[in-house]
Short mmCIF file of C-alpha atoms and ligand atoms in Angstrom, two decimals:
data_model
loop_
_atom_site.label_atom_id
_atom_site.label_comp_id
_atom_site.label_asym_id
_atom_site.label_seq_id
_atom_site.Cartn_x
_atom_site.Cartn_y
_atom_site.Cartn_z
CA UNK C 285 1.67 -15.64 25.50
CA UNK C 286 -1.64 -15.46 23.12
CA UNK C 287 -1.72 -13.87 19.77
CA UNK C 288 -4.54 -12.98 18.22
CA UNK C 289 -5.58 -12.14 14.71
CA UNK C 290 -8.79 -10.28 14.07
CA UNK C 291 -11.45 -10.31 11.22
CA UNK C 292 -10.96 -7.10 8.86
CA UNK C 293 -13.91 -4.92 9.16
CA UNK C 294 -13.62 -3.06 5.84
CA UNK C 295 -11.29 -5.10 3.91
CA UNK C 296 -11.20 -8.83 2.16
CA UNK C 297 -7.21 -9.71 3.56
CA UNK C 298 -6.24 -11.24 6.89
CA UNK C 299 -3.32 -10.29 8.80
CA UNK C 300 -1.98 -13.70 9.70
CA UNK C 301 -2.44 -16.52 7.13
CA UNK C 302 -2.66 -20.25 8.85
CA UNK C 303 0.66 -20.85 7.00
CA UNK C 304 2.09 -18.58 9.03
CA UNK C 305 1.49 -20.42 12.37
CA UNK C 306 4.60 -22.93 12.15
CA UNK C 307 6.92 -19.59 12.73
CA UNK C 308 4.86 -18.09 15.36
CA UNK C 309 4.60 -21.39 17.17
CA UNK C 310 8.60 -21.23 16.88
CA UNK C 311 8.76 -18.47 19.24
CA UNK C 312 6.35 -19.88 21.80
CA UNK C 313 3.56 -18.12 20.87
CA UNK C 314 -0.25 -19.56 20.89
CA UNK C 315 -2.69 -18.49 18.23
CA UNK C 316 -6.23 -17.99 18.46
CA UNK C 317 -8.19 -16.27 15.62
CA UNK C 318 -11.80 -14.42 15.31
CA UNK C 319 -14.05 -17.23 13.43
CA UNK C 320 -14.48 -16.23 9.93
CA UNK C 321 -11.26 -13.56 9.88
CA UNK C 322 -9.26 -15.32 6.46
CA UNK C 323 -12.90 -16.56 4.66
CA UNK C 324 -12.34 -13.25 2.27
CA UNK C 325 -9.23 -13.99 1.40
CA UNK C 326 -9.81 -18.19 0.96
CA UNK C 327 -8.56 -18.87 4.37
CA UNK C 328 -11.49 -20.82 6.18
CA UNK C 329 -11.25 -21.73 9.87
CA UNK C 330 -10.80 -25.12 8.90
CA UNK C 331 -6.97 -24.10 7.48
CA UNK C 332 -6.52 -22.39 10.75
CA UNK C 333 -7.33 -25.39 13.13
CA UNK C 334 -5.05 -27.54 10.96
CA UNK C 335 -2.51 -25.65 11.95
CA UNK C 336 -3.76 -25.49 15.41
CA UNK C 337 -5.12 -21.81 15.48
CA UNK C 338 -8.35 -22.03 17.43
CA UNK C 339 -11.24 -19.74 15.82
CA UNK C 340 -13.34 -17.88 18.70
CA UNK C 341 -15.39 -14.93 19.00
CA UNK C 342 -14.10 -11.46 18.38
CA UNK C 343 -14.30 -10.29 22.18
CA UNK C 344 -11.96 -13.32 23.05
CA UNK C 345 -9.24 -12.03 20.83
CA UNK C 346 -9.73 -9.08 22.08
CA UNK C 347 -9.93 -9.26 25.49
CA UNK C 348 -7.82 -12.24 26.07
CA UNK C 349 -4.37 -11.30 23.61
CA UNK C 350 -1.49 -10.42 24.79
CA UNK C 351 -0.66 -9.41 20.94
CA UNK C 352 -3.56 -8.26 18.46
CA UNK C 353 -3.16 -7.59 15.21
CA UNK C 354 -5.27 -6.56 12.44
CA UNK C 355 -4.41 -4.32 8.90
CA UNK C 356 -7.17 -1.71 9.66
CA UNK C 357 -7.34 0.07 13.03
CA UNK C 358 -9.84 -0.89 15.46
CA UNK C 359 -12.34 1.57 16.97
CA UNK C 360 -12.11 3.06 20.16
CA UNK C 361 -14.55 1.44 21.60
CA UNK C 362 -13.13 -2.14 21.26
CA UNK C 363 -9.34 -0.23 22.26
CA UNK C 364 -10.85 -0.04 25.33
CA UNK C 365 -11.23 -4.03 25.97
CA UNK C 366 -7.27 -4.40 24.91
CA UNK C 367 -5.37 -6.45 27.96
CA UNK C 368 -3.39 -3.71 29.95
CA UNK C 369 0.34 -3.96 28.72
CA UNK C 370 -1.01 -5.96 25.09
CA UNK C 371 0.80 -4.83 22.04
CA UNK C 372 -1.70 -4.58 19.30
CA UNK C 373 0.00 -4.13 15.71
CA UNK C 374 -2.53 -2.18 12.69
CA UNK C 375 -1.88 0.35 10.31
CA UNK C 376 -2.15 3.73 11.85
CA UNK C 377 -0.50 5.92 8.93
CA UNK C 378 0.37 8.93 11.86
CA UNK C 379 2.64 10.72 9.05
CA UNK C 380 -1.31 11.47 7.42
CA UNK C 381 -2.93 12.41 11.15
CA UNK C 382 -0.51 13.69 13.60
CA UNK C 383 -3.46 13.69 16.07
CA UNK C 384 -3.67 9.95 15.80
CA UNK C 385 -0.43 9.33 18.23
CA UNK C 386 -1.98 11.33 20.98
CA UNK C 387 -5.15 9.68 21.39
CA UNK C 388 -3.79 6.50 21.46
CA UNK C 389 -1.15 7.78 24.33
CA UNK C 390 -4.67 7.49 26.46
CA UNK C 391 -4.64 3.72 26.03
CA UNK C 392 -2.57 1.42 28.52
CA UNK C 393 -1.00 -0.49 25.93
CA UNK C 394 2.07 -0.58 23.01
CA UNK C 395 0.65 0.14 20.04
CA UNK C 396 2.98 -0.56 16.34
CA UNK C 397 2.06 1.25 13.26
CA UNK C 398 3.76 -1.04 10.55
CA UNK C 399 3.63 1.62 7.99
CA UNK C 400 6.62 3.03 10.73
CA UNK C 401 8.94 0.59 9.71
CA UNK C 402 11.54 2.17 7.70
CA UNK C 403 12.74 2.13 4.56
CA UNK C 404 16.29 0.26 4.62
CA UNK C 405 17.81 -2.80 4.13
CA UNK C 406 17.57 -4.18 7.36
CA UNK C 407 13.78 -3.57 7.49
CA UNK C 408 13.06 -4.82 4.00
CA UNK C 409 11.25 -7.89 4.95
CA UNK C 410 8.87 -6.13 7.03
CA UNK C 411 7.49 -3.71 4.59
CA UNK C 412 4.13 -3.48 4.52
CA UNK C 413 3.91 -0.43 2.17
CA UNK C 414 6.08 -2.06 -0.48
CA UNK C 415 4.38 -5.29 -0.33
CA UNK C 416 0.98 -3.96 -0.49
CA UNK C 417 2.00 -1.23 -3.46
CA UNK C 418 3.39 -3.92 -5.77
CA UNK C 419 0.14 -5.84 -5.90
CA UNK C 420 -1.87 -2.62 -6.33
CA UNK C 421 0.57 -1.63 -9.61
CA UNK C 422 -0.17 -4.94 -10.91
CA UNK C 423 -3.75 -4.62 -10.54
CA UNK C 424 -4.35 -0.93 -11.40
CA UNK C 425 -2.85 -2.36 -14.69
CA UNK C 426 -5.40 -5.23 -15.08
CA UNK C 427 -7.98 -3.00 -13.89
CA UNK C 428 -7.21 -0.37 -16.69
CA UNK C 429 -7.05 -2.99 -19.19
CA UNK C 430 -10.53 -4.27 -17.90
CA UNK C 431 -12.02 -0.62 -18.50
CA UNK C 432 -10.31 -0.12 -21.47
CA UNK C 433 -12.37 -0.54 -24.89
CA UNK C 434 -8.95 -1.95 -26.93
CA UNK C 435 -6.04 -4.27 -26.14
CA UNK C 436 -2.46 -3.69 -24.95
CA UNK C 437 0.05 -5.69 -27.70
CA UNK C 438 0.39 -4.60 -31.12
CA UNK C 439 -1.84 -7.29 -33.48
CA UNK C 440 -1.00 -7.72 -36.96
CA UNK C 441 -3.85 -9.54 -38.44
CA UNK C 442 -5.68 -9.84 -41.93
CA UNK C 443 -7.96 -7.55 -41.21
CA UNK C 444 -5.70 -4.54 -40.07
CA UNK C 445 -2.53 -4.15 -37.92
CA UNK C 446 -3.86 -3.29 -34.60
CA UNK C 447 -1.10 -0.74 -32.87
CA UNK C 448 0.25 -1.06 -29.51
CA UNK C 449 -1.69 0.51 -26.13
CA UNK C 450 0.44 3.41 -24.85
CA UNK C 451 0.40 3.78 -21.12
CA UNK C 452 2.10 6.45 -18.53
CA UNK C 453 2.96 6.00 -15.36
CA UNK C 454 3.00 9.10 -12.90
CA UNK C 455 5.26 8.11 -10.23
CA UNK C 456 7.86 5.12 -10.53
CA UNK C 457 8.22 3.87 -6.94
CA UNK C 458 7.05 0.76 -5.87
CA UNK C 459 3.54 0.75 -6.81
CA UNK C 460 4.75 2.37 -10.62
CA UNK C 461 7.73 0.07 -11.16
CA UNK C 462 5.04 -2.74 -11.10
CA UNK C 463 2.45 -1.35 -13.13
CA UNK C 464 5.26 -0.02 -15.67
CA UNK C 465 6.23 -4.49 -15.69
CA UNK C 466 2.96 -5.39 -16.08
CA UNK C 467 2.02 -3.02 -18.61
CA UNK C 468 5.19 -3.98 -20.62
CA UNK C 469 4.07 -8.02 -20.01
CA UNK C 470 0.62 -7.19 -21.72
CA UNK C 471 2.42 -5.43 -24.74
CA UNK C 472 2.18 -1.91 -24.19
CA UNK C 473 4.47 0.93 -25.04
CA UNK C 474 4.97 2.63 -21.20
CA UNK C 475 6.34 5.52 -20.28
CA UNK C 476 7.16 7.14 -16.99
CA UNK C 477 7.37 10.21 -14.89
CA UNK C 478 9.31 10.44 -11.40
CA UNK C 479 10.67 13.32 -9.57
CA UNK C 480 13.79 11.30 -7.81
CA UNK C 481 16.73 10.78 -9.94
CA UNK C 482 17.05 7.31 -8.85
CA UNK C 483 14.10 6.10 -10.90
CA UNK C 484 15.58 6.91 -13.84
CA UNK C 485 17.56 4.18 -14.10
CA UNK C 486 15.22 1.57 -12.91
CA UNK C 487 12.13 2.61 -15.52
CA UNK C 488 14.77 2.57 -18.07
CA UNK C 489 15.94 -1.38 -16.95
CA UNK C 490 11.99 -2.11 -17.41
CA UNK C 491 12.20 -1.39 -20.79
CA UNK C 492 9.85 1.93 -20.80
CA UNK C 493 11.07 5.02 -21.41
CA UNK C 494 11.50 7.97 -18.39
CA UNK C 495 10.29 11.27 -18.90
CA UNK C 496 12.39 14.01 -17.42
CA UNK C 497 11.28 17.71 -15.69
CA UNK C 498 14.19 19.85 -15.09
CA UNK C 499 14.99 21.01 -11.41
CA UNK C 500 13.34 18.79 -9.39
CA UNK C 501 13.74 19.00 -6.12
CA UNK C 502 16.95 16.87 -4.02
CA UNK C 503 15.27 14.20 -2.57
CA UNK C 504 19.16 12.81 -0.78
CA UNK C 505 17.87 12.55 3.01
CA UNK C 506 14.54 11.74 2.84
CA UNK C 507 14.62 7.78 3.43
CA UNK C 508 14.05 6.70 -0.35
CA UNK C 509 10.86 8.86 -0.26
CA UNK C 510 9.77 11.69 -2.88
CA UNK C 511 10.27 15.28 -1.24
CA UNK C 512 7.86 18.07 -2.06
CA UNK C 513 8.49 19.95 -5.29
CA UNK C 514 8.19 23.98 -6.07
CA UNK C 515 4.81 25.15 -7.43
CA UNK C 516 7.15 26.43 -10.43
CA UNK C 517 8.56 22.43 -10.84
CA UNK C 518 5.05 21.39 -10.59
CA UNK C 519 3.69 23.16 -13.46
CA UNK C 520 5.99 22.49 -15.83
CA UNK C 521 5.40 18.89 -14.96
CA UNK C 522 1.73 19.10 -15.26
CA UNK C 523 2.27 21.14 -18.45
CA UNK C 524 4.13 18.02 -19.98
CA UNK C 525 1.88 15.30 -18.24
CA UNK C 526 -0.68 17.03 -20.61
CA UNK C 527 1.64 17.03 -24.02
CA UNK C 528 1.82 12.96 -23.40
CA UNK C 529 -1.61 12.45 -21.92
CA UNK C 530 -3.13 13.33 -25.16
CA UNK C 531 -0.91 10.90 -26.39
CA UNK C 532 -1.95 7.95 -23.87
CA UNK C 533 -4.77 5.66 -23.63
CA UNK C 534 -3.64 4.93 -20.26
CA UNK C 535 -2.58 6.53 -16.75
CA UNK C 536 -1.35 4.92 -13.69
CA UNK C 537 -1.27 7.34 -11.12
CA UNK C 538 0.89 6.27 -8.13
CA UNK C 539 2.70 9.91 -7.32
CA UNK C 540 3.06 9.80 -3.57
CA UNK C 541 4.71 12.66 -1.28
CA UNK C 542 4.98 10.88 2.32
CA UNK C 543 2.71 13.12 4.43
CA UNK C 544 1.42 15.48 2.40
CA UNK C 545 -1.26 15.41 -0.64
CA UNK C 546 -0.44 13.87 -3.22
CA UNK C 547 0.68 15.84 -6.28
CA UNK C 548 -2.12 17.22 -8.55
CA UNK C 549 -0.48 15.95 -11.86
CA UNK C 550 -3.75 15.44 -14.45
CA UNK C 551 -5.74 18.78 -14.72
CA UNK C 552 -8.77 19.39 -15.61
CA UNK C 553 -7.81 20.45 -18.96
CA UNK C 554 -5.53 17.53 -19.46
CA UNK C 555 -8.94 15.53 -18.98
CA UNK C 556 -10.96 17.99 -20.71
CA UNK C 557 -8.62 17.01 -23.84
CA UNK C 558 -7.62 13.35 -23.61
CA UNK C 559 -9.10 10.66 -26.08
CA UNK C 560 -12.13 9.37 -25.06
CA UNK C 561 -11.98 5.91 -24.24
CA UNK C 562 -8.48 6.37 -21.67
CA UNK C 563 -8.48 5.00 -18.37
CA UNK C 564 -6.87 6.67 -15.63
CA UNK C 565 -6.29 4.80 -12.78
CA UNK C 566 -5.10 6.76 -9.82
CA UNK C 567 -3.51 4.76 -6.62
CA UNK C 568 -2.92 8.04 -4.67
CA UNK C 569 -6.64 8.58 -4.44
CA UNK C 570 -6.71 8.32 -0.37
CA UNK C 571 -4.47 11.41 -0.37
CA UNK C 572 -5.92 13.64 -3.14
CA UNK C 573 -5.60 11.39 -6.42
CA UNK C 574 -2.89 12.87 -9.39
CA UNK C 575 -5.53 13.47 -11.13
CA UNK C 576 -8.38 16.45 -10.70
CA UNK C 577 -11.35 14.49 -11.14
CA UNK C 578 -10.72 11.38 -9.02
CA UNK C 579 -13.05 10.59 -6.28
CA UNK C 580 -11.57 7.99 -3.69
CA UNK C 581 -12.64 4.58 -3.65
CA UNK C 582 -15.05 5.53 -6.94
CA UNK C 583 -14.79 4.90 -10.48
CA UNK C 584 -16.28 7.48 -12.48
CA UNK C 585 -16.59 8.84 -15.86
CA UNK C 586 -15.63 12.05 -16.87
CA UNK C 587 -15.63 13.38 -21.05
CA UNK C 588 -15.42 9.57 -22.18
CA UNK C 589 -12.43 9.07 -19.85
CA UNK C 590 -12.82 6.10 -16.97
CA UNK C 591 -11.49 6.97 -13.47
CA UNK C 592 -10.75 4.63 -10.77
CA UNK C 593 -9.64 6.29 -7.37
CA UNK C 594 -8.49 3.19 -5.21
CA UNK C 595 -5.50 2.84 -3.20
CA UNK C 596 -6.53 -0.18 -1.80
CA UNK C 597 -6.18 -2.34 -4.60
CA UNK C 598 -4.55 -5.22 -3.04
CA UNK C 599 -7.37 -5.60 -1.24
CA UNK C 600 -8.78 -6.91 -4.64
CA UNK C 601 -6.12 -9.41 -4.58
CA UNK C 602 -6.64 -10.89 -0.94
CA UNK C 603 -4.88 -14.31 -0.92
CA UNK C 604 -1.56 -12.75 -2.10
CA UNK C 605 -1.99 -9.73 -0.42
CA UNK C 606 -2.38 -11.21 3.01
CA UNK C 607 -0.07 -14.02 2.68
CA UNK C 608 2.56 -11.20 2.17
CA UNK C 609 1.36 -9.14 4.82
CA UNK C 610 1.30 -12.12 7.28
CA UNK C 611 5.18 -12.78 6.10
CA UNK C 612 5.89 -9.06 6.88
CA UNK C 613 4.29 -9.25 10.62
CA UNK C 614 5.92 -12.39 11.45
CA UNK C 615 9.65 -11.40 10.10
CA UNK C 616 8.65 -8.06 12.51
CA UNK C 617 7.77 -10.68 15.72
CA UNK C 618 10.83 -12.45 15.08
CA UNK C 619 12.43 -9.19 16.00
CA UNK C 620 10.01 -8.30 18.91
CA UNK C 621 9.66 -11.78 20.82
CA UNK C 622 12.33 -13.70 22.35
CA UNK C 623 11.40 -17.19 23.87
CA UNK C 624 7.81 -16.21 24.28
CA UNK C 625 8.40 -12.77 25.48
CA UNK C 626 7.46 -9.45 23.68
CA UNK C 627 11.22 -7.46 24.05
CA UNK C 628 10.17 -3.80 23.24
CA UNK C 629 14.38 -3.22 22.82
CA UNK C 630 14.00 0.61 22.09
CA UNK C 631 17.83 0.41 20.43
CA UNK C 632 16.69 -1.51 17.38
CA UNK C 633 15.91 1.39 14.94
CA UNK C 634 13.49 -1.02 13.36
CA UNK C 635 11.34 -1.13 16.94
CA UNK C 636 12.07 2.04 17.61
CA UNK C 637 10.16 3.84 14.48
CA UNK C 638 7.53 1.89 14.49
CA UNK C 639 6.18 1.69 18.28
CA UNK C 640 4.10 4.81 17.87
CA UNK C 641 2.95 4.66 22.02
CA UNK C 642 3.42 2.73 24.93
CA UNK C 643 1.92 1.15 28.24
CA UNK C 644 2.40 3.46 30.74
P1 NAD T 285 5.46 6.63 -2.54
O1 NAD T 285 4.30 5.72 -2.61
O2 NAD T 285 5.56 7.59 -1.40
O3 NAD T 285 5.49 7.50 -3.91
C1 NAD T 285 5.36 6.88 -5.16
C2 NAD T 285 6.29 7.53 -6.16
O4 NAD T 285 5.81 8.83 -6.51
C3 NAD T 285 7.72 7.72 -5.68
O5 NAD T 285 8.61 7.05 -6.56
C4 NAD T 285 7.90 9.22 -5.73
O6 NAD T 285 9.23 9.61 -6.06
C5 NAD T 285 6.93 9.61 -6.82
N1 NAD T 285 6.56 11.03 -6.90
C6 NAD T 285 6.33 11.94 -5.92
N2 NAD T 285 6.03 13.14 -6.44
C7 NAD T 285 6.02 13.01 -7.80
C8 NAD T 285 5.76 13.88 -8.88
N3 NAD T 285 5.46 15.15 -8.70
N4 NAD T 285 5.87 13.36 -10.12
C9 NAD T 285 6.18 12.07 -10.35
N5 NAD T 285 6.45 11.20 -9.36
C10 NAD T 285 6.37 11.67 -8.10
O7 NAD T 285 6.84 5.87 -2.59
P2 NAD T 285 7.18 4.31 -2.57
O8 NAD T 285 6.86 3.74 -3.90
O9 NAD T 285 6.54 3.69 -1.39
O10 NAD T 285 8.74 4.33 -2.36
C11 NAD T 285 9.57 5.18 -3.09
C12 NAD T 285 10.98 4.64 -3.09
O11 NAD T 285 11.43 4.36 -1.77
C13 NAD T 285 11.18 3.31 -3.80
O12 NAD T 285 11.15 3.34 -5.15
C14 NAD T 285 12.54 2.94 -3.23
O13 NAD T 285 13.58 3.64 -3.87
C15 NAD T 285 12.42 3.38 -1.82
N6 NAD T 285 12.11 2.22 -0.97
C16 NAD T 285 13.11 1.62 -0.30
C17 NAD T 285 12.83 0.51 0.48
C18 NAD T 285 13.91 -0.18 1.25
O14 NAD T 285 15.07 0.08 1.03
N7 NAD T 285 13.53 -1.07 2.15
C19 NAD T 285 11.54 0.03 0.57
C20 NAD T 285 10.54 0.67 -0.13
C21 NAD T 285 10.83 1.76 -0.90
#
């Protein structure tokens, strides 16, 4: 059985790393790999035939796998040359498009969605999202730092004691937790802001501080995820956001609601009134940005105040990102094939959530 890893159209990572072919070889699998798919990310062909994954053209892979995989969905067009029966593993995010399932019910192959793998224990080693969200909190941080005009850690020096960089963090999940550790690392004073009362505790162990709105929402039952909050909850949030944005020199913006747009959380006015100079930095820019001015995948400048939309910032750190994203599909095989054989064993919940269609 062939596997085959393709080259990223709109993004620097690769799927599969060559490091990664030792494991795959383990469960009888051969690899072949579109010339040129880990050069972004430092991975030339050369790595790949070391570890005996041939490079060939992109139609090969595609026509020839029994199992494709690449982060970023392919069009339909090259669907269309998928083996009948392959299982081809992306990133279709169907909790954002509802549509997407049913077009690709018109395709005679599996199709996995990693971003379907949920959230427990079990399934920890497979997660995409949280892999991919940790790197982006650390480098939303470095990014901010990079736009910002002063440094994080308090200075004392001859010349004048130079105070400490405060930073907030809007949303302490993955993503947040990150940026509020790498924020602390470079010195800063961080604070945070999370609607699930489980956060809390872990901002707190970070060493920032955790900034409570009364009557959020019960999140209980919603797989470790944020649930939507009243209109009323909202803008007494936003109300405060604004009290300690004037405050800030720095926002990282990771408020996510699974499904749904993300939570407007910086106004206009907050913006309107916040020191020149801040950086906001807002991760939830594919679905909305926290903050009113953000324009996805843009940085822009708004009253003195720097805005970077991106939530693909792991992108940004390639090698890392797609080592760990290779380490989450191969931990997923290791589930799926058994002595060279894809098992689609709908009784695993892991397999289950996650194959979004089927051959028919
Ligand atoms: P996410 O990207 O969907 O959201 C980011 C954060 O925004 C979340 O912490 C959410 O509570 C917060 N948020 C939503 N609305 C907000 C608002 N109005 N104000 C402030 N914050 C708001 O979530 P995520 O980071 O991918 O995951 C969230 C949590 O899920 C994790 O912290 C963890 O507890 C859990 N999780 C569990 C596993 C596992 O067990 N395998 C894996 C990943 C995540």
């Amino acid at each position: 059985m062939i596997i085959g890893i393709l080259k990223e159209q709109q993004f620097n990572r690769v799927s599969i790393v060559p490091s990664s072919a030792k494991k795959l070889k383990a469960l009888k699998l051969e690899i072949i790999t579109e010339s040129g798919a880990g050069l972004q990310s430092g991975f030339g062909d050369h790595l790949y035939d070391e570890n005996e994954i041939k490079a060939v053209s992109r139609d090969t892979v595609l026509t020839t796998s029994d199992i494709v995989v690449s982060i970023a969905p392919i069009s339909d067009e090259e669907m269309q040359k998928l083996k009948k029966g392959a299982l081809y593993i992306s990133m279709f995010a169907p909790y954002q498009d509802p549509e997407v399932v049913s077009k690709l019910q018109k395709y005679p192959i599996n199709v996995v969605s990693m971003d379907m793998i949920p959230r427990t224990t079990l399934a920890q080693s497979m997660d995409i999202l949280s892999s991919m969200a940790s790197l982006a909190g650390y480098k939303a941080v470095l990014k901010a730092a990079d736009h910002y005009n002063n440094m994080f850690p308090m200075m004392m020096t001859a010349a004048g004691t130079i105070p400490p960089t405060k930073v907030m963090v809007l949303g302490a999940g993955v993503a947040g937790l990150q940026a509020i550790a790498t924020a602390k690392r470079l010195g800063a004073v961080v604070e945070a802001f999370d609607t699930r009362a489980a956060a809390k505790e872990e901002v707190m162990s970070l060493g920032a501080s955790f900034v409570e709105v009364e009557g959020a929402a019960d999140d209980r039952g919603a797989g470790g995820y944020a649930v939507q909050q009243s209109e009323e909850y909202l803008a007494k949030q936003r109300a405060l956001v604004q009290e300690r944005a004037l405050k800030s020199n720095i926002i990282i913006a990771t408020a996510q609601v699974r499904g749904r747009k993300a939570p407007l959380l910086v106004t206009e006015e907050t913006i309107n009134h916040m020191k020149p100079g801040s950086v906001i930095v807002d991760l939830a820019a594919s679905t909305g940005g926290n903050c009113a001015y953000t324009e996805n995948a843009k940085t822009i400048v708004k009253n003195g105040i720097t805005i970077v939309g991106n939530s693909d910032l792991s992108d940004e750190l390639s090698g890392v990102a797609s080592t760990l994203f290779s380490n989450n599909i191969i931990n997923f095989l290791q589930i799926l094939v058994k002595e060279g054989n894809i098992e689609l064993n709908e009784e695993n919940e892991i397999i289950k959530s996650a194959l979004i269609s089927k051959a028919n």
